[in-house]
Amino acid sequence: MNKITRRIPNIMGTQHPDNASVPFFKQSRSPFISAYKEVDEAFSNFSTLDTDEYMWDWEGKHADSAVIDRLYSEHYAYFKKNQLGRDKFLTFRLPNIWEEKGYSLMQAMATILSAEDFAKDLAFDQRPLFEAILPMAQTAEQLIEIEDKFAKLANFKSAEFTSGSNNTARLDMIPLFEGFDTQLNAPQILKKYLALYEKTFNRPLEYLRVFLAGSDSALSNGFMNSIIGNKLALTRLAEFSDQVDLPVFPIAGTGSTIFRGGLSPRWIKRYLEEFPGLKTATVQSAFRYDYPTDQVKSAIKELRTGLQSSQPVSMTAAEQTILINVAEKSAHYYHETLDQLIVDLQPIFDAFPKRRDRRQHVGILGYSRQVDGYKMPRAITFTGSLYSIGVPPEFIGFGRALMSLNAKELAIFIQHYPNLKHDFTHLARYISQDALASLSAKNPAWLEVKKDIDDMQAILQFEIGPQNAKEEENDRLAFDLVKVIDAPTRTLLIEKQALLRGFLG
């Protein structure tokens, strides 16, 4: 298998707006981070936290196209020593032109090209931006089309606008596979991509970085389905790597809540156990800003060491088939229940606090993720809203699915989810039985969630409800939240709960 010369980043800071607290680099008291301040955030993530990589997000949000100009101009000495593209990495997440209007795609690509020019002018020896993430990737053809568009734009700029210095007409793509099926079928998509790539560009790929979603997959099909999808994808990507004799470096997009992957400074060992074979993890805003900075820095070091030595877990074909069936069962229960809860949740979604300059989620500039025909909020809003009413979303559909498994299915599932009891024992502390009873009195569909909780408790034998003073206060606020009808008061209650929990969503 090829040995690559570039450094593969292990720790990727992202702009996911899941923090409850004010970021350490801000002077104001507001936890909101404007698009303009994200350049300061990127630098502080590199220089203070020592993250390897920072995702610059053009998908469905405002992005500062002067990012490289500002980083180089304001922090020249740092980046002369720690060069972008060699020692540190800034990776664009491009808009998916098949899902939203592509107004910002050319802007992002032009930024990549001008960044190369600036680096040359400063006599840096490395092109700063050379790879990009395509969200919601579905096909090999999509990846090729984006790369081809970039090559054409680079060649056009070199011919028409760059005097005596050509731009590199290559942009390496990182596919972001979000749904269960696309994650499961990632090897087939990638196999076709390798063939098309060599045919189109007349050169082979030296390696692949592949991104697996952990948030939107849970939003779409529930937590059990999502975590199984991630585990199967990691195993199948390792098998694919061996089959094609090409290094594959998986990335997981995971947040602090267990529903969104469970990566927090407190649970590094647990995270590494649940994502074997992973090479890059996203440390999102709650990870970085809702814990003391020294604890965050220590956790990043531990996480980096663990990822560098992490090895994939093999599964037999029979085990994979069983887990696929389990995932399908759980998705059925999740959809069956969630469809009946959306109307009750909408006022909470509407009151949810903002942390970033997001574009409107639907309409001309944005896009909408839908579940069973319902327009859904982003995963952080969904997750935080359910936590805030005292119903951790991990439980929805999970309990009934677990109870429906036969002995063999249950044994295989527990074998590949070693922290099952740890996770749900912790989650049970955020259940507000009073809030759930109030919701159930108005809408009997919430009783299905109560059954999920009861089934989980019967199997795992955990205590339900708060175990300390902060959790008791969180429980009281959850009960208040389901009763109030005033939107500003709802927002205030959600903010208070987020600080108590140590994450927004």
Short mmCIF file of C-alpha atoms in Angstrom, two decimals:
data_model
loop_
_atom_site.label_atom_id
_atom_site.label_comp_id
_atom_site.label_asym_id
_atom_site.label_seq_id
_atom_site.Cartn_x
_atom_site.Cartn_y
_atom_site.Cartn_z
CA MET A 1 0.00 0.00 0.00
CA ASN A 2 1.21 3.51 -0.83
CA LYS A 3 2.94 5.53 1.83
CA ILE A 4 1.91 9.17 1.64
CA THR A 5 4.18 12.09 2.40
CA ARG A 6 1.64 14.63 3.63
CA ARG A 7 0.50 14.84 7.23
CA ILE A 8 -3.01 13.52 7.86
CA PRO A 9 -4.72 15.77 10.41
CA ASN A 10 -6.33 14.02 13.36
CA ILE A 11 -8.12 16.92 15.06
CA MET A 12 -10.51 19.05 13.00
CA GLY A 13 -12.09 22.11 14.59
CA THR A 14 -15.45 23.01 13.07
CA GLN A 15 -18.01 25.81 13.14
CA HIS A 16 -20.90 23.66 14.40
CA PRO A 17 -22.93 25.97 16.69
CA ASP A 18 -23.40 23.66 19.69
CA ASN A 19 -21.65 25.67 22.42
CA ALA A 20 -23.48 26.95 25.49
CA SER A 21 -20.66 29.14 26.82
CA VAL A 22 -18.79 32.17 25.50
CA PRO A 23 -15.74 31.08 23.44
CA PHE A 24 -12.42 31.73 25.19
CA PHE A 25 -11.08 33.91 22.35
CA LYS A 26 -13.97 36.42 22.52
CA GLN A 27 -13.89 39.65 24.52
CA SER A 28 -17.67 40.06 24.69
CA ARG A 29 -20.08 38.10 26.86
CA SER A 30 -22.08 36.72 23.96
CA PRO A 31 -21.67 33.08 22.86
CA PHE A 32 -22.64 34.11 19.31
CA ILE A 33 -19.79 33.98 16.76
CA SER A 34 -20.19 36.22 13.72
CA ALA A 35 -18.82 35.22 10.31
CA TYR A 36 -16.19 37.96 10.69
CA LYS A 37 -14.98 36.56 14.04
CA GLU A 38 -14.58 33.06 12.60
CA VAL A 39 -11.16 34.04 11.27
CA ASP A 40 -10.08 34.83 14.85
CA GLU A 41 -11.63 31.53 15.88
CA ALA A 42 -9.65 29.60 13.28
CA PHE A 43 -6.37 31.14 14.44
CA SER A 44 -7.12 30.54 18.13
CA ASN A 45 -7.95 26.91 17.36
CA PHE A 46 -4.55 26.47 15.70
CA SER A 47 -2.43 28.52 18.08
CA THR A 48 -4.09 27.94 21.47
CA LEU A 49 -5.75 24.53 21.18
CA ASP A 50 -3.29 23.04 18.67
CA THR A 51 -5.96 21.60 16.41
CA ASP A 52 -4.51 20.20 13.19
CA GLU A 53 -7.28 21.32 10.87
CA TYR A 54 -10.14 23.79 10.77
CA MET A 55 -13.22 23.39 8.61
CA TRP A 56 -14.24 26.58 6.79
CA ASP A 57 -17.92 26.14 6.08
CA TRP A 58 -19.55 27.49 2.90
CA GLU A 59 -22.56 25.16 3.18
CA GLY A 60 -25.78 27.00 3.98
CA LYS A 61 -24.01 29.81 5.87
CA HIS A 62 -22.10 33.02 5.41
CA ALA A 63 -18.33 32.63 5.03
CA ASP A 64 -15.58 35.25 4.92
CA SER A 65 -13.82 34.88 1.57
CA ALA A 66 -10.89 36.94 2.90
CA VAL A 67 -9.96 34.20 5.35
CA ILE A 68 -6.49 33.48 3.94
CA ASP A 69 -5.70 37.17 3.41
CA ARG A 70 -6.58 37.91 7.02
CA LEU A 71 -4.79 34.90 8.51
CA TYR A 72 -1.58 35.60 6.61
CA SER A 73 -1.72 39.37 7.12
CA GLU A 74 -2.58 39.29 10.82
CA HIS A 75 -0.50 36.24 11.81
CA TYR A 76 2.35 36.12 9.32
CA ALA A 77 5.00 34.91 11.79
CA TYR A 78 2.83 32.03 12.99
CA PHE A 79 1.98 30.77 9.50
CA LYS A 80 5.51 31.19 8.22
CA LYS A 81 6.51 28.65 10.87
CA ASN A 82 3.29 26.56 10.77
CA GLN A 83 2.43 26.59 7.10
CA LEU A 84 -1.11 25.98 5.93
CA GLY A 85 -1.23 22.91 3.73
CA ARG A 86 1.84 21.41 5.39
CA ASP A 87 1.63 21.74 9.19
CA LYS A 88 -1.89 23.09 9.67
CA PHE A 89 -4.89 22.68 7.40
CA LEU A 90 -7.84 24.86 6.47
CA THR A 91 -10.43 22.74 4.68
CA PHE A 92 -13.43 24.23 2.89
CA ARG A 93 -16.81 22.55 3.09
CA LEU A 94 -18.31 23.51 -0.25
CA PRO A 95 -22.00 24.00 -0.94
CA ASN A 96 -23.66 21.02 -2.58
CA ILE A 97 -24.98 22.43 -5.84
CA TRP A 98 -27.43 19.54 -6.17
CA GLU A 99 -29.09 20.56 -2.87
CA GLU A 100 -28.76 24.37 -2.70
CA LYS A 101 -28.13 27.22 -5.12
CA GLY A 102 -24.47 27.35 -6.05
CA TYR A 103 -23.94 31.08 -5.57
CA SER A 104 -21.03 30.59 -3.20
CA LEU A 105 -19.32 27.69 -5.00
CA MET A 106 -17.38 29.86 -7.44
CA GLN A 107 -16.57 32.29 -4.64
CA ALA A 108 -15.10 29.44 -2.60
CA MET A 109 -13.12 28.14 -5.56
CA ALA A 110 -11.81 31.62 -6.39
CA THR A 111 -10.70 31.95 -2.77
CA ILE A 112 -8.73 28.70 -3.07
CA LEU A 113 -6.99 30.01 -6.19
CA SER A 114 -6.17 33.45 -4.76
CA ALA A 115 -4.85 31.79 -1.59
CA GLU A 116 -2.31 29.95 -3.72
CA ASP A 117 -1.23 33.24 -5.28
CA PHE A 118 -0.83 34.91 -1.88
CA ALA A 119 1.22 32.01 -0.53
CA LYS A 120 3.55 32.22 -3.54
CA ASP A 121 3.98 35.97 -3.03
CA LEU A 122 4.99 35.30 0.59
CA ALA A 123 7.47 32.64 -0.60
CA PHE A 124 5.68 29.91 1.33
CA ASP A 125 6.53 26.50 -0.06
CA GLN A 126 3.08 24.92 0.18
CA ARG A 127 -0.25 25.55 -1.50
CA PRO A 128 -2.48 26.41 1.51
CA LEU A 129 -5.81 25.02 0.23
CA PHE A 130 -5.82 21.86 -1.83
CA GLU A 131 -8.76 19.72 -0.70
CA ALA A 132 -12.43 20.35 0.03
CA ILE A 133 -15.44 18.56 1.50
CA LEU A 134 -18.57 17.86 -0.56
CA PRO A 135 -21.53 17.50 1.84
CA MET A 136 -24.43 15.15 1.11
CA ALA A 137 -22.36 13.34 -1.52
CA GLN A 138 -24.38 10.70 -3.32
CA THR A 139 -22.41 9.64 -6.40
CA ALA A 140 -18.92 9.40 -7.84
CA GLU A 141 -20.03 11.64 -10.69
CA GLN A 142 -20.74 14.51 -8.29
CA LEU A 143 -17.18 14.42 -6.96
CA ILE A 144 -15.72 14.36 -10.46
CA GLU A 145 -17.94 17.24 -11.58
CA ILE A 146 -16.80 19.51 -8.74
CA GLU A 147 -13.14 18.67 -9.38
CA ASP A 148 -13.59 19.26 -13.10
CA LYS A 149 -15.25 22.64 -12.51
CA PHE A 150 -12.33 23.66 -10.31
CA ALA A 151 -9.76 22.55 -12.89
CA LYS A 152 -11.51 24.55 -15.62
CA LEU A 153 -11.69 27.64 -13.40
CA ALA A 154 -8.01 27.32 -12.46
CA ASN A 155 -6.97 26.97 -16.10
CA PHE A 156 -9.13 29.94 -17.08
CA LYS A 157 -7.62 32.11 -14.33
CA SER A 158 -4.09 31.06 -15.26
CA ALA A 159 -4.71 31.97 -18.89
CA GLU A 160 -6.60 35.22 -18.38
CA PHE A 161 -5.71 36.72 -15.01
CA THR A 162 -2.41 35.39 -13.62
CA SER A 163 0.70 36.84 -15.17
CA GLY A 164 3.67 34.47 -15.19
CA SER A 165 2.34 32.14 -12.50
CA ASN A 166 -0.12 29.35 -13.11
CA ASN A 167 -2.55 28.01 -10.53
CA THR A 168 -2.68 24.33 -9.68
CA ALA A 169 -5.67 22.87 -11.54
CA ARG A 170 -6.40 20.22 -8.93
CA LEU A 171 -8.73 20.09 -5.94
CA ASP A 172 -8.89 16.84 -3.98
CA MET A 173 -12.39 16.00 -2.82
CA ILE A 174 -13.46 14.60 0.55
CA PRO A 175 -16.91 13.04 0.13
CA LEU A 176 -19.21 13.53 3.12
CA PHE A 177 -21.60 10.59 3.29
CA GLU A 178 -24.60 11.42 5.47
CA GLY A 179 -27.36 8.84 5.17
CA PHE A 180 -27.29 5.21 6.29
CA ASP A 181 -27.43 3.85 2.75
CA THR A 182 -24.71 6.11 1.35
CA GLN A 183 -22.42 5.28 4.27
CA LEU A 184 -23.12 1.58 3.82
CA ASN A 185 -22.47 1.79 0.08
CA ALA A 186 -19.46 4.10 0.35
CA PRO A 187 -17.03 1.46 -1.01
CA GLN A 188 -19.07 1.03 -4.21
CA ILE A 189 -19.25 4.81 -4.72
CA LEU A 190 -15.52 5.17 -4.05
CA LYS A 191 -14.59 2.29 -6.35
CA LYS A 192 -16.41 4.00 -9.21
CA TYR A 193 -14.85 7.32 -8.22
CA LEU A 194 -11.31 5.90 -8.44
CA ALA A 195 -11.98 4.61 -11.95
CA LEU A 196 -13.61 7.84 -13.13
CA TYR A 197 -10.86 9.93 -11.56
CA GLU A 198 -8.07 8.15 -13.42
CA LYS A 199 -10.04 8.24 -16.67
CA THR A 200 -10.91 11.95 -16.34
CA PHE A 201 -7.64 13.35 -15.03
CA ASN A 202 -5.18 10.74 -16.33
CA ARG A 203 -3.59 10.18 -12.94
CA PRO A 204 -4.28 7.86 -9.99
CA LEU A 205 -5.22 8.96 -6.49
CA GLU A 206 -2.62 8.38 -3.78
CA TYR A 207 -5.09 8.14 -0.88
CA LEU A 208 -8.64 9.05 0.15
CA ARG A 209 -10.11 10.97 3.04
CA VAL A 210 -13.74 10.01 3.60
CA PHE A 211 -16.13 11.90 5.88
CA LEU A 212 -18.95 10.13 7.76
CA ALA A 213 -21.78 12.19 9.24
CA GLY A 214 -22.80 11.50 12.82
CA SER A 215 -25.42 14.21 13.34
CA ASP A 216 -27.64 14.38 10.29
CA SER A 217 -27.71 10.60 10.04
CA ALA A 218 -29.12 10.49 13.59
CA LEU A 219 -31.61 13.23 12.78
CA SER A 220 -32.77 11.34 9.69
CA ASN A 221 -33.11 7.82 11.10
CA GLY A 222 -32.48 7.90 14.85
CA PHE A 223 -29.48 7.29 17.05
CA MET A 224 -29.37 3.48 16.87
CA ASN A 225 -29.48 3.55 13.08
CA SER A 226 -26.80 6.25 12.96
CA ILE A 227 -24.27 4.61 15.25
CA ILE A 228 -24.66 1.28 13.47
CA GLY A 229 -24.19 3.05 10.13
CA ASN A 230 -20.97 4.67 11.34
CA LYS A 231 -19.58 1.37 12.63
CA LEU A 232 -20.44 -0.55 9.47
CA ALA A 233 -18.96 2.21 7.31
CA LEU A 234 -15.66 2.21 9.24
CA THR A 235 -15.39 -1.57 8.84
CA ARG A 236 -16.29 -1.49 5.14
CA LEU A 237 -13.91 1.38 4.39
CA ALA A 238 -11.08 -0.63 5.94
CA GLU A 239 -12.05 -3.63 3.80
CA PHE A 240 -12.19 -1.40 0.72
CA SER A 241 -8.76 0.06 1.49
CA ASP A 242 -7.27 -3.44 1.57
CA GLN A 243 -9.08 -4.51 -1.60
CA VAL A 244 -7.90 -1.57 -3.73
CA ASP A 245 -4.51 -1.24 -1.99
CA LEU A 246 -5.08 2.44 -1.26
CA PRO A 247 -4.86 4.27 2.09
CA VAL A 248 -8.27 5.48 3.30
CA PHE A 249 -8.46 7.92 6.22
CA PRO A 250 -11.97 8.16 7.71
CA ILE A 251 -13.27 11.35 9.32
CA ALA A 252 -16.30 11.43 11.65
CA GLY A 253 -18.47 14.49 12.10
CA THR A 254 -19.51 14.10 15.72
CA GLY A 255 -20.60 16.47 18.50
CA SER A 256 -20.65 16.43 22.30
CA THR A 257 -24.06 14.84 22.73
CA ILE A 258 -24.25 11.07 22.44
CA PHE A 259 -27.00 11.51 19.83
CA ARG A 260 -24.45 13.35 17.67
CA GLY A 261 -21.55 10.96 18.38
CA GLY A 262 -20.57 11.66 21.98
CA LEU A 263 -17.18 13.36 21.57
CA SER A 264 -16.51 15.52 24.62
CA PRO A 265 -13.33 16.15 26.65
CA ARG A 266 -14.72 13.88 29.38
CA TRP A 267 -15.18 10.84 27.17
CA ILE A 268 -12.16 10.42 24.93
CA LYS A 269 -11.62 6.75 25.82
CA ARG A 270 -15.30 5.99 25.25
CA TYR A 271 -15.24 7.75 21.87
CA LEU A 272 -12.18 5.88 20.64
CA GLU A 273 -13.81 2.58 21.62
CA GLU A 274 -16.96 3.40 19.64
CA PHE A 275 -15.21 4.61 16.47
CA PRO A 276 -12.42 2.08 15.80
CA GLY A 277 -10.32 2.81 12.74
CA LEU A 278 -11.15 6.51 12.71
CA LYS A 279 -8.30 8.86 11.76
CA THR A 280 -9.82 12.34 12.06
CA ALA A 281 -12.43 13.55 14.56
CA THR A 282 -14.30 16.85 14.63
CA VAL A 283 -13.97 18.80 17.87
CA GLN A 284 -16.99 21.03 17.62
CA SER A 285 -17.80 24.25 19.47
CA ALA A 286 -19.15 22.66 22.68
CA PHE A 287 -16.02 20.49 22.96
CA ARG A 288 -13.80 23.56 22.65
CA TYR A 289 -15.73 26.21 24.58
CA ASP A 290 -17.85 24.50 27.26
CA TYR A 291 -14.90 23.13 29.23
CA PRO A 292 -11.82 24.76 30.80
CA THR A 293 -9.23 25.44 28.11
CA ASP A 294 -6.53 23.37 29.84
CA GLN A 295 -8.90 20.39 29.95
CA VAL A 296 -9.68 20.85 26.24
CA LYS A 297 -5.99 20.99 25.30
CA SER A 298 -5.27 17.84 27.30
CA ALA A 299 -8.25 16.05 25.72
CA ILE A 300 -7.08 17.02 22.22
CA LYS A 301 -3.65 15.51 22.90
CA GLU A 302 -5.23 12.30 24.20
CA LEU A 303 -7.61 12.13 21.24
CA ARG A 304 -4.83 12.70 18.70
CA THR A 305 -2.70 9.92 20.20
CA GLY A 306 -5.66 7.55 20.21
CA LEU A 307 -6.67 8.27 16.62
CA GLN A 308 -3.14 7.79 15.32
CA SER A 309 -3.06 4.25 16.71
CA SER A 310 -6.74 3.38 16.18
CA GLN A 311 -7.36 0.19 14.20
CA PRO A 312 -10.59 -0.87 12.49
CA VAL A 313 -12.68 -3.75 13.79
CA SER A 314 -13.51 -6.52 11.36
CA MET A 315 -17.00 -7.99 11.11
CA THR A 316 -18.18 -11.13 9.41
CA ALA A 317 -20.72 -10.84 6.62
CA ALA A 318 -23.28 -12.45 8.95
CA GLU A 319 -22.63 -9.85 11.66
CA GLN A 320 -22.99 -7.04 9.16
CA THR A 321 -26.30 -8.43 7.93
CA ILE A 322 -27.61 -8.66 11.49
CA LEU A 323 -26.59 -5.07 12.27
CA ILE A 324 -28.21 -3.81 9.06
CA ASN A 325 -31.47 -5.51 10.08
CA VAL A 326 -31.24 -4.01 13.57
CA ALA A 327 -30.65 -0.55 12.08
CA GLU A 328 -33.69 -0.91 9.84
CA LYS A 329 -35.88 -1.95 12.78
CA SER A 330 -34.78 1.03 14.85
CA ALA A 331 -35.36 3.49 12.00
CA HIS A 332 -38.93 2.18 11.68
CA TYR A 333 -39.69 2.85 15.36
CA TYR A 334 -37.99 6.25 15.20
CA HIS A 335 -39.98 7.46 12.19
CA GLU A 336 -43.23 6.01 13.48
CA THR A 337 -42.95 8.07 16.66
CA LEU A 338 -41.19 11.22 15.48
CA ASP A 339 -43.81 11.99 12.84
CA GLN A 340 -46.36 12.42 15.64
CA LEU A 341 -44.15 14.71 17.74
CA ILE A 342 -43.03 17.33 15.21
CA VAL A 343 -45.99 19.68 15.77
CA ASP A 344 -45.29 19.76 19.52
CA LEU A 345 -41.60 20.42 18.92
CA GLN A 346 -41.97 23.24 16.40
CA PRO A 347 -42.36 26.05 18.99
CA ILE A 348 -39.18 24.83 20.73
CA PHE A 349 -37.31 24.71 17.42
CA ASP A 350 -38.44 28.28 16.68
CA ALA A 351 -37.18 29.55 20.06
CA PHE A 352 -33.81 27.82 19.86
CA PRO A 353 -30.84 30.20 20.35
CA LYS A 354 -28.54 31.03 17.44
CA ARG A 355 -24.75 30.84 17.58
CA ARG A 356 -23.63 31.50 13.97
CA ASP A 357 -24.51 33.54 10.88
CA ARG A 358 -26.53 30.82 9.21
CA ARG A 359 -28.38 31.40 5.99
CA GLN A 360 -32.08 30.73 5.98
CA HIS A 361 -32.39 26.95 6.11
CA VAL A 362 -34.91 26.75 3.28
CA GLY A 363 -35.56 28.88 0.24
CA ILE A 364 -33.34 30.51 -2.35
CA LEU A 365 -29.99 30.28 -0.56
CA GLY A 366 -30.47 27.35 1.76
CA TYR A 367 -31.72 23.82 1.54
CA SER A 368 -33.92 21.68 3.69
CA ARG A 369 -33.29 18.28 5.15
CA GLN A 370 -36.59 16.44 5.33
CA VAL A 371 -37.72 13.49 7.40
CA ASP A 372 -40.92 11.82 6.22
CA GLY A 373 -41.90 14.99 4.37
CA TYR A 374 -41.41 17.29 7.37
CA LYS A 375 -38.94 20.16 7.03
CA MET A 376 -36.53 19.58 9.87
CA PRO A 377 -34.24 21.98 11.69
CA ARG A 378 -30.50 21.41 11.76
CA ALA A 379 -29.36 18.54 13.93
CA ILE A 380 -28.08 20.78 16.75
CA THR A 381 -31.43 22.55 17.06
CA PHE A 382 -33.27 19.23 17.01
CA THR A 383 -31.00 17.63 19.60
CA GLY A 384 -30.90 20.61 21.94
CA SER A 385 -34.66 21.12 21.76
CA LEU A 386 -35.37 17.56 22.88
CA TYR A 387 -32.80 17.70 25.67
CA SER A 388 -34.37 20.97 26.80
CA ILE A 389 -37.81 19.41 27.24
CA GLY A 390 -36.29 16.55 29.22
CA VAL A 391 -36.46 13.92 26.47
CA PRO A 392 -32.98 12.98 25.20
CA PRO A 393 -33.53 12.07 21.53
CA GLU A 394 -31.30 8.99 21.79
CA PHE A 395 -34.24 7.14 23.38
CA ILE A 396 -36.71 7.67 20.52
CA GLY A 397 -37.24 4.27 18.90
CA PHE A 398 -34.16 2.80 20.61
CA GLY A 399 -35.91 1.07 23.50
CA ARG A 400 -38.57 -0.69 21.44
CA ALA A 401 -35.99 -1.68 18.83
CA LEU A 402 -33.70 -3.13 21.51
CA MET A 403 -36.58 -5.01 23.12
CA SER A 404 -37.55 -6.51 19.75
CA LEU A 405 -34.14 -8.13 19.17
CA ASN A 406 -33.64 -11.84 19.59
CA ALA A 407 -30.77 -13.14 21.71
CA LYS A 408 -28.31 -13.37 18.82
CA GLU A 409 -29.12 -9.90 17.49
CA LEU A 410 -28.81 -8.41 20.97
CA ALA A 411 -25.46 -10.10 21.58
CA ILE A 412 -24.02 -8.85 18.27
CA PHE A 413 -25.31 -5.34 18.87
CA ILE A 414 -23.87 -5.13 22.40
CA GLN A 415 -20.57 -6.58 21.17
CA HIS A 416 -20.21 -3.70 18.71
CA TYR A 417 -21.60 -1.02 21.04
CA PRO A 418 -19.52 -1.63 24.18
CA ASN A 419 -20.59 1.61 25.90
CA LEU A 420 -24.32 1.01 25.55
CA LYS A 421 -24.99 0.87 29.32
CA HIS A 422 -22.56 3.70 30.08
CA ASP A 423 -24.23 5.97 27.55
CA PHE A 424 -27.84 5.38 28.51
CA THR A 425 -27.15 5.43 32.24
CA HIS A 426 -25.79 8.93 31.65
CA LEU A 427 -28.63 9.94 29.33
CA ALA A 428 -31.28 8.86 31.83
CA ARG A 429 -30.14 11.67 34.14
CA TYR A 430 -31.52 14.22 31.64
CA ILE A 431 -35.00 12.70 31.50
CA SER A 432 -37.64 14.94 33.08
CA GLN A 433 -40.48 12.64 34.07
CA ASP A 434 -42.70 15.61 34.94
CA ALA A 435 -42.14 17.24 31.55
CA LEU A 436 -42.72 13.96 29.73
CA ALA A 437 -45.96 13.39 31.66
CA SER A 438 -47.13 16.90 30.74
CA LEU A 439 -46.36 16.31 27.06
CA SER A 440 -48.06 12.88 27.13
CA ALA A 441 -51.24 14.37 28.60
CA LYS A 442 -51.60 16.56 25.52
CA ASN A 443 -50.31 14.11 22.90
CA PRO A 444 -50.40 10.34 23.59
CA ALA A 445 -47.61 9.78 21.05
CA TRP A 446 -45.16 10.80 23.78
CA LEU A 447 -46.15 7.60 25.60
CA GLU A 448 -44.24 5.70 22.90
CA VAL A 449 -41.10 7.55 23.99
CA LYS A 450 -41.90 6.65 27.60
CA LYS A 451 -42.08 3.02 26.50
CA ASP A 452 -38.65 3.38 24.88
CA ILE A 453 -37.30 4.67 28.19
CA ASP A 454 -39.02 1.94 30.21
CA ASP A 455 -37.75 -0.78 27.87
CA MET A 456 -34.20 0.55 28.11
CA GLN A 457 -34.43 0.69 31.89
CA ALA A 458 -35.70 -2.90 32.03
CA ILE A 459 -32.73 -4.11 29.98
CA LEU A 460 -29.95 -1.90 31.36
CA GLN A 461 -31.15 -1.27 34.94
CA PHE A 462 -30.36 2.45 35.24
CA GLU A 463 -31.91 5.17 37.40
CA ILE A 464 -34.12 7.74 35.72
CA GLY A 465 -33.85 11.42 36.55
CA PRO A 466 -31.35 13.90 37.97
CA GLN A 467 -28.50 12.77 40.21
CA ASN A 468 -27.05 16.12 41.33
CA ALA A 469 -28.05 19.75 41.93
CA LYS A 470 -27.33 20.95 38.37
CA GLU A 471 -29.38 18.13 36.91
CA GLU A 472 -32.24 18.86 39.33
CA GLU A 473 -32.27 22.48 38.18
CA ASN A 474 -32.20 21.32 34.56
CA ASP A 475 -35.17 19.06 35.31
CA ARG A 476 -37.19 21.95 36.77
CA LEU A 477 -36.42 24.15 33.79
CA ALA A 478 -37.52 21.39 31.39
CA PHE A 479 -40.90 21.22 33.13
CA ASP A 480 -41.18 25.02 32.91
CA LEU A 481 -40.29 24.94 29.22
CA VAL A 482 -43.12 22.62 28.21
CA LYS A 483 -45.62 24.90 29.96
CA VAL A 484 -44.61 28.38 28.78
CA ILE A 485 -46.00 29.85 25.58
CA ASP A 486 -43.85 32.99 25.37
CA ALA A 487 -41.05 32.55 22.79
CA PRO A 488 -38.45 34.83 24.46
CA THR A 489 -38.98 32.99 27.75
CA ARG A 490 -38.51 29.67 25.97
CA THR A 491 -35.21 30.91 24.55
CA LEU A 492 -34.04 32.06 27.99
CA LEU A 493 -34.89 28.69 29.54
CA ILE A 494 -33.04 26.81 26.79
CA GLU A 495 -29.97 29.03 27.33
CA LYS A 496 -30.00 28.33 31.08
CA GLN A 497 -30.31 24.59 30.55
CA ALA A 498 -27.50 24.56 28.00
CA LEU A 499 -25.11 26.11 30.53
CA LEU A 500 -26.14 23.52 33.12
CA ARG A 501 -25.61 20.63 30.68
CA GLY A 502 -22.39 21.94 29.13
CA PHE A 503 -23.68 21.94 25.53
CA LEU A 504 -26.39 23.64 23.52
CA GLY A 505 -27.37 20.78 21.23
#
